[in-house]
Amino acid sequence: MDLKKTKLILQDKTSIELNIIKGTLGQNVIDIRNLSSKGLLTFDPGFNSTASCESKITFIDGDKGTLLYRGFPIDQLASKSNYLEVCYILLNGDVPTKKQFEKFHKIVTRHTMIHEQITRLFHGFRRDSHPMAVMCGVTGALAAFYHDSLDVNIKRHREIAAFRLLSKMPTVAAMCYKYSIGQPFIYPRNDLSYAGNFLHMMFATPCEKYKVNAILESAMDRILILHADHEQNASTSTVRTAGSSGANPFACIAAGIASLWGPAHGGANEACLNMLEEINTVDHIPEFINRAKDKNDSFRLMGFGHRLYKNYDPRAKVMRETCHAVLNTLCMKDNLLEVAIALENIALNDPYFVERKLYPNVDFYSGIILKAMGIPSSMFTVIFAMARTVGWIAHWKEMHDDTMKIARPRQLYTGYDKRKFISKLID
Ligand code: CMC
């Protein structure tokens, strides 16, 4: 970390010296940690210019469209690795040896079952509940079942909780789906891959044998890799904030799931497919483009735009290729893909989108792939949450392994000055 100095000149001509910290990659950071002791705060709603923590996990260069997990480019991981190897890399910082991977794989695939009593918890939810509501509730409730890994000050507890979350999340996700359609829960199969086991728990029934389709399994694995981590986004920052108080890991991941659900974040994949269905045919696209540009209309083109990417989202590139590959191999034709391609072409040539550097993001094509797999749109964000769990855990662990401070943002107060209370209840 190369330290330089900068000076902040105040109105009264006094100055405050601040350190500039240089990371390995990316923008330099002005260290303002001591500013409040000088009677000043910074103001940055939405954290556009704020580095909330130091991290070694993921790097994004939004202008160049670069995404690195522990230094490895996302396209290389998506084409040459598998989800569990990526999980190892995110959690441990480097590529595992064969022996390390086998051990890791064995632990993850041997802890996939959840406490049987949790199955009864599901029955407390209405059948028509959104699966994200169920997933959020059940994940938080895991803390009530795994007391032996809740002391966040003990490293071994943190490790056990991390493995439990990683291993059990596909089981919880698939149970959310099975419950919503009224089918019996399917137990995990530890001989299958992470993605294959998830598809098995989603689509198998007790009445007949289910064979996992290799194409769908590999597409699902790729979707999981592409969603595994994304630096300090809203849900990851939520997990870190929740964790900074010493809250247990299950509660922290439940908080992350809640934050992810919003349509500006992970909920965009469901909203995007719903939008493509609403557009329905290529002739309707101009109407929706006009609505997206209209400042009096709250409608936004879902799956478009990103806080960091001012270039093509590298995940969207891989997702578009996977989408074509899946539909071709399954000999499926989906008019929504035609709508999506036409919409992308129109938007990328429209000055409104060009000037604002709005490109398709990861959610633009993922829904079409998931739909081709037979997965309903209400499950899309659940799958995103399942994939992102490893990223959340990696950040949560990193925060605990470092010196941790409770997250406590300040504010610019614009309310009343101190005033006298006079009740209006007395005549
Ligand atoms: N459609 C139409 N206009 C848009 C869109 C969009 N999808 N996204 C941004 N804009 C406009 C926005 O109106 C604003 O225009 P102006 O400067 O005239 O006021 C300008 O572009 C900048 O927008 P912003 O809201 O200040 O940008 P942001 O960085 O705060 O928001 C975003 C980023 C992702 C929330 C936003 O682009 C958006 O709402 N996109 C649609 C939802 C979506 O696809 N979200 C998934 C993100 S990727 C998955 C994930 O990591 O969670």
CSV table of C-alpha atoms and ligand atoms in Angstrom, one decimal:
chain,number,residue,atom,x,y,z
A,1,MET,CA,0.0,0.0,0.0
A,2,ASP,CA,1.8,3.1,-1.3
A,3,LEU,CA,0.9,6.2,0.9
A,4,LYS,CA,0.8,9.7,-0.6
A,5,LYS,CA,-0.7,12.8,1.0
A,6,THR,CA,-3.2,15.3,-0.1
A,7,LYS,CA,-4.4,18.5,1.6
A,8,LEU,CA,-8.0,19.6,2.2
A,9,ILE,CA,-8.1,23.4,2.4
A,10,LEU,CA,-10.9,24.6,4.5
A,11,GLN,CA,-12.8,27.9,4.2
A,12,ASP,CA,-10.9,29.5,7.1
A,13,LYS,CA,-7.7,28.7,5.1
A,14,THR,CA,-6.6,26.0,7.5
A,15,SER,CA,-5.8,22.7,6.0
A,16,ILE,CA,-6.1,19.0,6.9
A,17,GLU,CA,-3.6,16.5,5.6
A,18,LEU,CA,-5.1,13.3,4.3
A,19,ASN,CA,-3.4,10.1,3.2
A,20,ILE,CA,-4.0,8.7,-0.3
A,21,ILE,CA,-4.0,5.0,-0.3
A,22,LYS,CA,-3.2,3.0,-3.5
A,23,GLY,CA,-4.7,-0.4,-4.0
A,24,THR,CA,-3.3,-3.1,-6.3
A,25,LEU,CA,-5.7,-2.1,-9.1
A,26,GLY,CA,-8.4,0.6,-9.4
A,27,GLN,CA,-8.8,4.1,-8.2
A,28,ASN,CA,-6.8,5.6,-5.4
A,29,VAL,CA,-8.6,6.2,-2.1
A,30,ILE,CA,-8.4,9.2,0.2
A,31,ASP,CA,-8.3,8.1,3.8
A,32,ILE,CA,-10.8,10.3,5.6
A,33,ARG,CA,-11.0,8.2,8.8
A,34,ASN,CA,-9.9,11.0,11.0
A,35,LEU,CA,-12.0,13.7,9.4
A,36,SER,CA,-14.8,13.4,12.0
A,37,SER,CA,-12.4,14.2,14.8
A,38,LYS,CA,-11.7,17.5,12.9
A,39,GLY,CA,-15.5,18.3,13.0
A,40,LEU,CA,-16.2,17.3,9.4
A,41,LEU,CA,-18.1,14.5,7.6
A,42,THR,CA,-18.3,13.5,4.0
A,43,PHE,CA,-21.6,13.2,2.1
A,44,ASP,CA,-22.1,10.4,-0.4
A,45,PRO,CA,-25.6,9.0,-0.6
A,46,GLY,CA,-25.5,5.7,-2.6
A,47,PHE,CA,-21.8,5.4,-1.8
A,48,ASN,CA,-20.8,6.5,-5.4
A,49,SER,CA,-17.4,7.7,-4.2
A,50,THR,CA,-16.9,5.8,-1.0
A,51,ALA,CA,-14.7,2.7,-0.5
A,52,SER,CA,-16.4,1.1,2.5
A,53,CYS,CA,-13.7,-1.4,3.2
A,54,GLU,CA,-10.5,-3.0,2.1
A,55,SER,CA,-10.9,-6.2,0.2
A,56,LYS,CA,-8.8,-8.7,-1.7
A,57,ILE,CA,-11.6,-10.8,-3.2
A,58,THR,CA,-13.1,-9.2,-6.4
A,59,PHE,CA,-12.1,-6.4,-8.7
A,60,ILE,CA,-14.2,-4.6,-11.2
A,61,ASP,CA,-13.1,-2.0,-13.8
A,62,GLY,CA,-16.4,-0.7,-15.0
A,63,ASP,CA,-14.9,1.3,-17.9
A,64,LYS,CA,-13.0,-1.6,-19.3
A,65,GLY,CA,-15.7,-4.1,-18.5
A,66,THR,CA,-13.3,-6.2,-16.4
A,67,LEU,CA,-14.4,-8.5,-13.6
A,68,LEU,CA,-11.7,-10.5,-11.6
A,69,TYR,CA,-12.3,-13.0,-8.8
A,70,ARG,CA,-9.0,-13.2,-6.8
A,71,GLY,CA,-7.3,-11.9,-10.0
A,72,PHE,CA,-8.8,-14.4,-12.4
A,73,PRO,CA,-10.9,-13.0,-15.3
A,74,ILE,CA,-14.6,-14.1,-15.2
A,75,ASP,CA,-14.6,-15.3,-18.8
A,76,GLN,CA,-11.7,-17.7,-18.1
A,77,LEU,CA,-13.4,-19.0,-14.9
A,78,ALA,CA,-16.7,-19.4,-16.7
A,79,SER,CA,-15.1,-21.4,-19.5
A,80,LYS,CA,-12.4,-23.4,-17.7
A,81,SER,CA,-13.4,-23.8,-14.1
A,82,ASN,CA,-16.5,-25.1,-12.2
A,83,TYR,CA,-18.6,-23.5,-9.5
A,84,LEU,CA,-17.1,-25.4,-6.6
A,85,GLU,CA,-13.5,-24.6,-7.7
A,86,VAL,CA,-14.6,-20.9,-8.0
A,87,CYS,CA,-16.0,-21.1,-4.5
A,88,TYR,CA,-12.7,-22.4,-3.2
A,89,ILE,CA,-10.9,-19.6,-5.0
A,90,LEU,CA,-13.2,-17.0,-3.6
A,91,LEU,CA,-13.0,-18.3,-0.1
A,92,ASN,CA,-9.3,-19.2,0.1
A,93,GLY,CA,-7.7,-16.8,-2.4
A,94,ASP,CA,-6.1,-19.2,-4.8
A,95,VAL,CA,-6.5,-22.1,-7.1
A,96,PRO,CA,-6.8,-25.4,-5.1
A,97,THR,CA,-4.5,-28.3,-5.7
A,98,LYS,CA,-6.3,-31.6,-6.7
A,99,LYS,CA,-6.0,-32.8,-3.1
A,100,GLN,CA,-7.3,-29.5,-1.6
A,101,PHE,CA,-10.2,-29.5,-4.1
A,102,GLU,CA,-11.2,-33.1,-3.3
A,103,LYS,CA,-11.3,-32.3,0.4
A,104,PHE,CA,-13.3,-29.1,-0.2
A,105,HIS,CA,-15.7,-30.9,-2.6
A,106,LYS,CA,-16.2,-33.7,-0.1
A,107,ILE,CA,-17.1,-31.4,2.7
A,108,VAL,CA,-19.5,-29.3,0.6
A,109,THR,CA,-21.3,-32.3,-0.9
A,110,ARG,CA,-21.5,-34.2,2.5
A,111,HIS,CA,-23.4,-31.5,4.3
A,112,THR,CA,-26.3,-30.9,1.9
A,113,MET,CA,-29.2,-32.1,4.1
A,114,ILE,CA,-30.9,-29.7,6.4
A,115,HIS,CA,-32.3,-30.5,9.8
A,116,GLU,CA,-35.5,-32.5,9.2
A,117,GLN,CA,-37.5,-30.2,11.5
A,118,ILE,CA,-36.9,-27.3,9.1
A,119,THR,CA,-39.1,-29.1,6.6
A,120,ARG,CA,-42.0,-28.3,9.0
A,121,LEU,CA,-41.0,-24.6,9.0
A,122,PHE,CA,-41.9,-24.4,5.3
A,123,HIS,CA,-45.4,-25.5,6.0
A,124,GLY,CA,-46.0,-22.3,8.0
A,125,PHE,CA,-45.7,-20.3,4.8
A,126,ARG,CA,-48.6,-19.8,2.4
A,127,ARG,CA,-48.2,-21.9,-0.8
A,128,ASP,CA,-48.4,-18.7,-2.9
A,129,SER,CA,-45.6,-16.9,-1.0
A,130,HIS,CA,-42.9,-15.6,-3.2
A,131,PRO,CA,-40.0,-18.1,-2.9
A,132,MET,CA,-37.6,-15.2,-2.0
A,133,ALA,CA,-39.8,-14.5,1.1
A,134,VAL,CA,-39.5,-18.1,2.1
A,135,MET,CA,-35.8,-18.4,1.4
A,136,CYS,CA,-35.1,-15.2,3.4
A,137,GLY,CA,-37.1,-16.6,6.4
A,138,VAL,CA,-35.7,-20.1,6.3
A,139,THR,CA,-32.1,-19.0,5.9
A,140,GLY,CA,-32.4,-16.7,9.0
A,141,ALA,CA,-34.0,-19.6,10.9
A,142,LEU,CA,-31.0,-21.9,10.2
A,143,ALA,CA,-29.4,-20.1,13.2
A,144,ALA,CA,-32.1,-21.7,15.4
A,145,PHE,CA,-30.9,-25.2,14.3
A,146,TYR,CA,-27.1,-24.9,14.2
A,147,HIS,CA,-26.2,-23.4,17.6
A,148,ASP,CA,-22.8,-25.0,17.5
A,149,SER,CA,-21.4,-22.7,14.9
A,150,LEU,CA,-22.7,-19.3,16.0
A,151,ASP,CA,-19.8,-17.9,18.0
A,152,VAL,CA,-18.4,-15.6,15.3
A,153,ASN,CA,-15.3,-14.9,17.4
A,154,ILE,CA,-14.1,-18.5,17.0
A,155,LYS,CA,-12.5,-19.2,13.6
A,156,ARG,CA,-13.6,-22.8,13.5
A,157,HIS,CA,-17.2,-21.8,14.1
A,158,ARG,CA,-17.0,-19.4,11.2
A,159,GLU,CA,-15.6,-22.1,9.0
A,160,ILE,CA,-18.3,-24.6,9.9
A,161,ALA,CA,-21.0,-22.0,9.3
A,162,ALA,CA,-19.5,-21.1,5.9
A,163,PHE,CA,-19.6,-24.8,4.8
A,164,ARG,CA,-23.1,-25.2,6.1
A,165,LEU,CA,-24.4,-22.3,4.2
A,166,LEU,CA,-22.6,-23.2,1.0
A,167,SER,CA,-23.7,-26.9,1.2
A,168,LYS,CA,-27.3,-26.3,2.3
A,169,MET,CA,-28.3,-23.3,0.2
A,170,PRO,CA,-29.3,-25.4,-2.9
A,171,THR,CA,-31.4,-27.6,-0.7
A,172,VAL,CA,-33.2,-24.6,0.8
A,173,ALA,CA,-33.6,-23.0,-2.7
A,174,ALA,CA,-35.1,-26.2,-4.2
A,175,MET,CA,-37.4,-26.7,-1.3
A,176,CYS,CA,-38.7,-23.2,-1.8
A,177,TYR,CA,-39.7,-24.2,-5.3
A,178,LYS,CA,-41.1,-27.6,-4.4
A,179,TYR,CA,-43.2,-26.1,-1.7
A,180,SER,CA,-44.6,-23.5,-4.0
A,181,ILE,CA,-45.8,-26.1,-6.5
A,182,GLY,CA,-47.1,-28.5,-3.9
A,183,GLN,CA,-44.6,-31.3,-4.7
A,184,PRO,CA,-42.7,-33.3,-2.0
A,185,PHE,CA,-39.3,-32.2,-1.1
A,186,ILE,CA,-36.5,-34.1,-2.8
A,187,TYR,CA,-33.4,-35.0,-0.7
A,188,PRO,CA,-30.0,-34.1,-2.0
A,189,ARG,CA,-27.8,-36.5,-3.8
A,190,ASN,CA,-24.2,-36.2,-2.8
A,191,ASP,CA,-22.8,-38.1,-5.9
A,192,LEU,CA,-24.0,-35.2,-8.2
A,193,SER,CA,-22.2,-32.0,-9.0
A,194,TYR,CA,-23.4,-28.8,-7.1
A,195,ALA,CA,-25.4,-27.7,-10.1
A,196,GLY,CA,-26.6,-31.2,-11.0
A,197,ASN,CA,-27.8,-31.8,-7.4
A,198,PHE,CA,-29.7,-28.6,-7.5
A,199,LEU,CA,-31.4,-29.5,-10.7
A,200,HIS,CA,-32.2,-33.0,-9.3
A,201,MET,CA,-33.8,-31.4,-6.1
A,202,MET,CA,-35.8,-29.0,-8.4
A,203,PHE,CA,-37.1,-31.5,-10.9
A,204,ALA,CA,-37.0,-35.0,-9.6
A,205,THR,CA,-40.1,-36.6,-8.0
A,206,PRO,CA,-40.4,-39.7,-5.9
A,207,CYS,CA,-42.4,-41.4,-8.6
A,208,GLU,CA,-39.8,-41.8,-11.3
A,209,LYS,CA,-36.0,-41.7,-12.0
A,210,TYR,CA,-34.7,-38.3,-13.0
A,211,LYS,CA,-31.5,-38.0,-15.1
A,212,VAL,CA,-29.8,-34.6,-15.0
A,213,ASN,CA,-29.4,-33.2,-18.5
A,214,ALA,CA,-25.6,-32.5,-18.9
A,215,ILE,CA,-26.2,-29.4,-21.0
A,216,LEU,CA,-28.5,-27.8,-18.4
A,217,GLU,CA,-26.1,-28.9,-15.7
A,218,SER,CA,-23.2,-27.1,-17.3
A,219,ALA,CA,-25.3,-24.0,-18.1
A,220,MET,CA,-26.5,-23.9,-14.5
A,221,ASP,CA,-22.9,-24.2,-13.3
A,222,ARG,CA,-21.9,-21.3,-15.5
A,223,ILE,CA,-24.8,-19.2,-14.2
A,224,LEU,CA,-23.6,-19.9,-10.6
A,225,ILE,CA,-20.0,-18.9,-11.5
A,226,LEU,CA,-21.2,-15.6,-13.1
A,227,HIS,CA,-23.2,-14.7,-10.0
A,228,ALA,CA,-20.8,-15.8,-7.4
A,229,ASP,CA,-19.4,-12.5,-6.3
A,230,HIS,CA,-19.5,-8.8,-7.4
A,231,GLU,CA,-17.5,-6.7,-5.0
A,232,GLN,CA,-19.2,-4.3,-2.6
A,233,ASN,CA,-22.7,-4.3,-4.1
A,234,ALA,CA,-25.9,-3.6,-2.1
A,235,SER,CA,-26.4,-7.1,-0.7
A,236,THR,CA,-22.7,-7.7,0.0
A,237,SER,CA,-22.5,-4.4,1.8
A,238,THR,CA,-25.7,-5.4,3.7
A,239,VAL,CA,-24.0,-8.7,4.8
A,240,ARG,CA,-20.9,-6.8,5.9
A,241,THR,CA,-23.0,-4.2,7.8
A,242,ALA,CA,-25.1,-6.9,9.5
A,243,GLY,CA,-21.9,-8.9,10.3
A,244,SER,CA,-20.1,-5.9,11.7
A,245,SER,CA,-22.3,-6.0,14.8
A,246,GLY,CA,-21.2,-9.6,15.4
A,247,ALA,CA,-24.5,-11.0,14.2
A,248,ASN,CA,-24.5,-14.7,13.4
A,249,PRO,CA,-23.7,-15.8,9.8
A,250,PHE,CA,-27.2,-17.1,9.0
A,251,ALA,CA,-28.8,-13.8,10.0
A,252,CYS,CA,-26.2,-11.9,7.9
A,253,ILE,CA,-26.9,-14.0,4.8
A,254,ALA,CA,-30.7,-13.6,5.3
A,255,ALA,CA,-30.1,-9.9,5.4
A,256,GLY,CA,-28.1,-10.2,2.1
A,257,ILE,CA,-31.0,-12.2,0.5
A,258,ALA,CA,-33.5,-9.4,1.6
A,259,SER,CA,-31.3,-6.8,0.0
A,260,LEU,CA,-30.8,-8.8,-3.2
A,261,TRP,CA,-34.5,-9.2,-3.7
A,262,GLY,CA,-35.0,-5.6,-4.8
A,263,PRO,CA,-35.6,-5.0,-8.6
A,264,ALA,CA,-32.7,-2.6,-8.9
A,265,HIS,CA,-30.4,-5.5,-7.7
A,266,GLY,CA,-30.9,-9.3,-8.0
A,267,GLY,CA,-34.7,-8.9,-8.5
A,268,ALA,CA,-33.9,-7.5,-11.9
A,269,ASN,CA,-33.7,-11.0,-13.5
A,270,GLU,CA,-37.3,-11.8,-12.7
A,271,ALA,CA,-38.4,-8.2,-13.6
A,272,CYS,CA,-36.4,-8.5,-16.9
A,273,LEU,CA,-38.1,-11.7,-18.0
A,274,ASN,CA,-41.5,-10.3,-17.0
A,275,MET,CA,-40.7,-7.2,-19.1
A,276,LEU,CA,-39.6,-9.3,-22.2
A,277,GLU,CA,-42.9,-11.2,-21.8
A,278,GLU,CA,-44.8,-7.9,-21.7
A,279,ILE,CA,-43.0,-6.5,-24.7
A,280,ASN,CA,-43.8,-9.9,-26.4
A,281,THR,CA,-43.1,-8.9,-30.0
A,282,VAL,CA,-40.4,-6.8,-31.7
A,283,ASP,CA,-42.9,-4.2,-32.9
A,284,HIS,CA,-43.7,-3.3,-29.3
A,285,ILE,CA,-40.1,-2.4,-28.5
A,286,PRO,CA,-40.2,1.3,-29.5
A,287,GLU,CA,-43.1,1.9,-27.1
A,288,PHE,CA,-41.0,0.4,-24.2
A,289,ILE,CA,-37.9,2.3,-25.2
A,290,ASN,CA,-39.9,5.6,-25.2
A,291,ARG,CA,-41.3,4.7,-21.7
A,292,ALA,CA,-37.7,4.0,-20.4
A,293,LYS,CA,-36.6,7.4,-21.7
A,294,ASP,CA,-39.6,9.3,-20.3
A,295,LYS,CA,-38.7,11.0,-17.0
A,296,ASN,CA,-42.4,11.0,-16.0
A,297,ASP,CA,-42.6,7.3,-16.2
A,298,SER,CA,-41.0,5.1,-13.5
A,299,PHE,CA,-40.4,2.3,-16.0
A,300,ARG,CA,-36.8,1.3,-16.6
A,301,LEU,CA,-35.4,-1.1,-19.1
A,302,MET,CA,-34.7,-4.1,-16.8
A,303,GLY,CA,-31.4,-5.8,-17.3
A,304,PHE,CA,-29.9,-2.6,-18.5
A,305,GLY,CA,-27.5,-0.3,-16.8
A,306,HIS,CA,-25.1,-0.8,-13.9
A,307,ARG,CA,-23.6,1.5,-11.2
A,308,LEU,CA,-20.1,0.4,-12.2
A,309,TYR,CA,-20.1,-0.9,-15.8
A,310,LYS,CA,-20.0,1.9,-18.3
A,311,ASN,CA,-19.1,-0.7,-20.9
A,312,TYR,CA,-20.6,-4.1,-21.7
A,313,ASP,CA,-21.0,-6.2,-18.4
A,314,PRO,CA,-18.5,-9.0,-19.0
A,315,ARG,CA,-21.0,-11.4,-17.3
A,316,ALA,CA,-23.7,-10.4,-19.9
A,317,LYS,CA,-21.3,-11.4,-22.7
A,318,VAL,CA,-20.9,-14.9,-21.3
A,319,MET,CA,-24.6,-15.1,-20.5
A,320,ARG,CA,-25.6,-14.2,-24.1
A,321,GLU,CA,-23.3,-16.9,-25.5
A,322,THR,CA,-24.6,-19.5,-23.0
A,323,CYS,CA,-28.2,-18.5,-23.8
A,324,HIS,CA,-27.6,-19.2,-27.6
A,325,ALA,CA,-25.8,-22.5,-26.8
A,326,VAL,CA,-28.6,-23.7,-24.5
A,327,LEU,CA,-31.4,-22.9,-26.9
A,328,ASN,CA,-29.5,-24.4,-29.8
A,329,THR,CA,-28.6,-27.6,-28.1
A,330,LEU,CA,-32.1,-28.0,-26.8
A,331,CYS,CA,-33.4,-27.2,-30.3
A,332,MET,CA,-35.6,-24.6,-28.7
A,333,LYS,CA,-36.8,-21.4,-30.2
A,334,ASP,CA,-37.8,-18.7,-27.8
A,335,ASN,CA,-39.4,-15.5,-29.2
A,336,LEU,CA,-38.2,-13.8,-26.0
A,337,LEU,CA,-34.6,-14.2,-27.2
A,338,GLU,CA,-35.5,-12.5,-30.5
A,339,VAL,CA,-37.2,-9.7,-28.5
A,340,ALA,CA,-34.1,-9.4,-26.2
A,341,ILE,CA,-31.6,-9.3,-29.2
A,342,ALA,CA,-33.7,-6.7,-31.0
A,343,LEU,CA,-34.1,-4.7,-27.8
A,344,GLU,CA,-30.4,-4.8,-27.2
A,345,ASN,CA,-29.6,-3.6,-30.7
A,346,ILE,CA,-32.1,-0.8,-30.6
A,347,ALA,CA,-31.0,0.4,-27.1
A,348,LEU,CA,-27.3,0.3,-27.9
A,349,ASN,CA,-27.9,2.6,-30.9
A,350,ASP,CA,-30.2,5.0,-29.1
A,351,PRO,CA,-28.5,8.3,-28.0
A,352,TYR,CA,-30.3,8.1,-24.6
A,353,PHE,CA,-28.6,4.8,-23.7
A,354,VAL,CA,-25.3,5.6,-25.5
A,355,GLU,CA,-24.8,8.9,-23.7
A,356,ARG,CA,-25.6,7.3,-20.3
A,357,LYS,CA,-23.4,4.3,-21.1
A,358,LEU,CA,-26.3,1.9,-20.4
A,359,TYR,CA,-25.4,-1.7,-21.5
A,360,PRO,CA,-27.1,-5.0,-20.9
A,361,ASN,CA,-26.1,-6.4,-17.5
A,362,VAL,CA,-25.9,-10.0,-16.2
A,363,ASP,CA,-29.7,-10.2,-15.7
A,364,PHE,CA,-30.6,-9.4,-19.3
A,365,TYR,CA,-30.1,-12.9,-20.7
A,366,SER,CA,-30.1,-15.1,-17.6
A,367,GLY,CA,-33.9,-15.3,-17.4
A,368,ILE,CA,-34.2,-16.7,-20.9
A,369,ILE,CA,-31.7,-19.5,-20.1
A,370,LEU,CA,-33.5,-20.3,-16.8
A,371,LYS,CA,-36.9,-20.3,-18.5
A,372,ALA,CA,-35.5,-22.7,-21.1
A,373,MET,CA,-34.6,-25.0,-18.2
A,374,GLY,CA,-38.2,-25.0,-17.0
A,375,ILE,CA,-37.6,-22.7,-14.0
A,376,PRO,CA,-40.3,-20.2,-13.3
A,377,SER,CA,-39.3,-16.5,-13.1
A,378,SER,CA,-40.2,-16.3,-9.3
A,379,MET,CA,-37.2,-18.6,-8.7
A,380,PHE,CA,-34.7,-16.5,-10.7
A,381,THR,CA,-33.6,-14.3,-7.7
A,382,VAL,CA,-33.5,-17.4,-5.5
A,383,ILE,CA,-30.9,-18.9,-7.8
A,384,PHE,CA,-29.0,-15.7,-7.8
A,385,ALA,CA,-29.0,-15.7,-4.0
A,386,MET,CA,-27.9,-19.3,-3.9
A,387,ALA,CA,-25.0,-18.5,-6.3
A,388,ARG,CA,-24.1,-15.3,-4.4
A,389,THR,CA,-24.0,-17.0,-1.0
A,390,VAL,CA,-20.3,-17.9,-1.5
A,391,GLY,CA,-19.4,-14.3,-2.3
A,392,TRP,CA,-21.3,-13.1,0.8
A,393,ILE,CA,-19.6,-15.6,3.0
A,394,ALA,CA,-16.2,-14.7,1.5
A,395,HIS,CA,-16.7,-11.1,2.4
A,396,TRP,CA,-18.1,-11.9,5.8
A,397,LYS,CA,-15.1,-14.1,6.6
A,398,GLU,CA,-12.7,-11.5,5.2
A,399,MET,CA,-14.2,-8.9,7.5
A,400,HIS,CA,-13.9,-11.2,10.6
A,401,ASP,CA,-10.4,-12.2,9.8
A,402,ASP,CA,-9.4,-8.5,9.7
A,403,THR,CA,-9.8,-6.0,12.6
A,404,MET,CA,-13.5,-5.3,12.5
A,405,LYS,CA,-15.4,-2.1,13.4
A,406,ILE,CA,-19.1,-1.8,13.6
A,407,ALA,CA,-20.5,-0.1,10.5
A,408,ARG,CA,-22.0,3.2,11.7
A,409,PRO,CA,-22.6,5.7,8.9
A,410,ARG,CA,-23.3,9.3,9.8
A,411,GLN,CA,-25.7,11.7,8.1
A,412,LEU,CA,-26.4,15.2,6.9
A,413,TYR,CA,-29.2,16.2,9.3
A,414,THR,CA,-31.8,18.5,7.7
A,415,GLY,CA,-34.6,18.2,10.2
A,416,TYR,CA,-35.9,20.6,12.9
A,417,ASP,CA,-33.5,22.4,15.3
A,418,LYS,CA,-34.1,21.7,19.0
A,419,ARG,CA,-37.6,22.9,19.9
A,420,LYS,CA,-39.9,22.9,22.9
A,421,PHE,CA,-42.5,20.0,23.1
A,422,ILE,CA,-46.1,21.2,23.6
A,423,SER,CA,-48.7,18.5,23.5
A,424,LYS,CA,-51.7,19.1,21.3
A,425,LEU,CA,-53.7,16.4,23.1
A,426,ILE,CA,-54.5,18.7,26.1
A,427,ASP,CA,-57.4,21.2,25.4
B,1,CMC,N1,-33.5,2.2,-18.1
B,1,CMC,C1,-33.6,3.6,-18.4
B,1,CMC,N2,-32.8,4.5,-17.9
B,1,CMC,C2,-31.9,4.1,-17.1
B,1,CMC,C3,-31.7,2.8,-16.7
B,1,CMC,C4,-32.5,1.8,-17.3
B,1,CMC,N3,-32.4,0.5,-17.0
B,1,CMC,N4,-30.7,2.7,-15.8
B,1,CMC,C5,-30.2,3.9,-15.6
B,1,CMC,N5,-31.0,4.8,-16.4
B,1,CMC,C6,-30.8,6.3,-16.5
B,1,CMC,C7,-31.3,7.0,-15.3
B,1,CMC,O1,-32.7,7.4,-15.5
B,1,CMC,C8,-30.4,8.2,-15.2
B,1,CMC,O2,-30.8,9.1,-16.2
B,1,CMC,P1,-30.6,10.7,-15.9
B,1,CMC,O3,-29.1,10.9,-15.8
B,1,CMC,O4,-31.2,11.4,-17.1
B,1,CMC,O5,-31.3,11.0,-14.6
B,1,CMC,C9,-29.0,7.6,-15.6
B,1,CMC,O6,-29.4,6.5,-16.5
B,1,CMC,C10,-28.2,7.1,-14.5
B,1,CMC,O7,-29.0,6.2,-13.7
B,1,CMC,P2,-28.8,6.0,-12.1
B,1,CMC,O8,-30.1,5.5,-11.6
B,1,CMC,O9,-28.3,7.3,-11.5
B,1,CMC,O10,-27.7,5.0,-12.1
B,1,CMC,P3,-27.3,4.0,-10.9
B,1,CMC,O11,-25.9,3.7,-11.0
B,1,CMC,O12,-27.7,4.6,-9.6
B,1,CMC,O13,-28.2,2.7,-11.1
B,1,CMC,C11,-29.0,0.6,-11.7
B,1,CMC,C12,-27.8,1.5,-11.6
B,1,CMC,C13,-28.5,-0.8,-12.0
B,1,CMC,C14,-29.8,0.6,-10.4
B,1,CMC,C15,-29.9,1.1,-12.9
B,1,CMC,O14,-29.2,1.1,-14.1
B,1,CMC,C16,-31.2,0.3,-13.0
B,1,CMC,O15,-32.2,0.6,-12.3
B,1,CMC,N6,-31.2,-0.7,-14.0
B,1,CMC,C17,-32.3,-1.5,-14.1
B,1,CMC,C18,-32.3,-2.6,-13.1
B,1,CMC,C19,-31.3,-3.7,-13.3
B,1,CMC,O16,-31.1,-4.2,-14.4
B,1,CMC,N7,-30.6,-4.0,-12.2
B,1,CMC,C20,-29.6,-5.1,-12.3
B,1,CMC,C21,-28.2,-4.6,-12.0
B,1,CMC,S1,-27.0,-5.9,-12.4
B,1,CMC,C22,-27.3,-7.2,-11.3
B,1,CMC,C23,-26.8,-6.9,-9.9
B,1,CMC,O17,-25.6,-6.8,-9.8
B,1,CMC,O18,-27.6,-6.7,-9.0
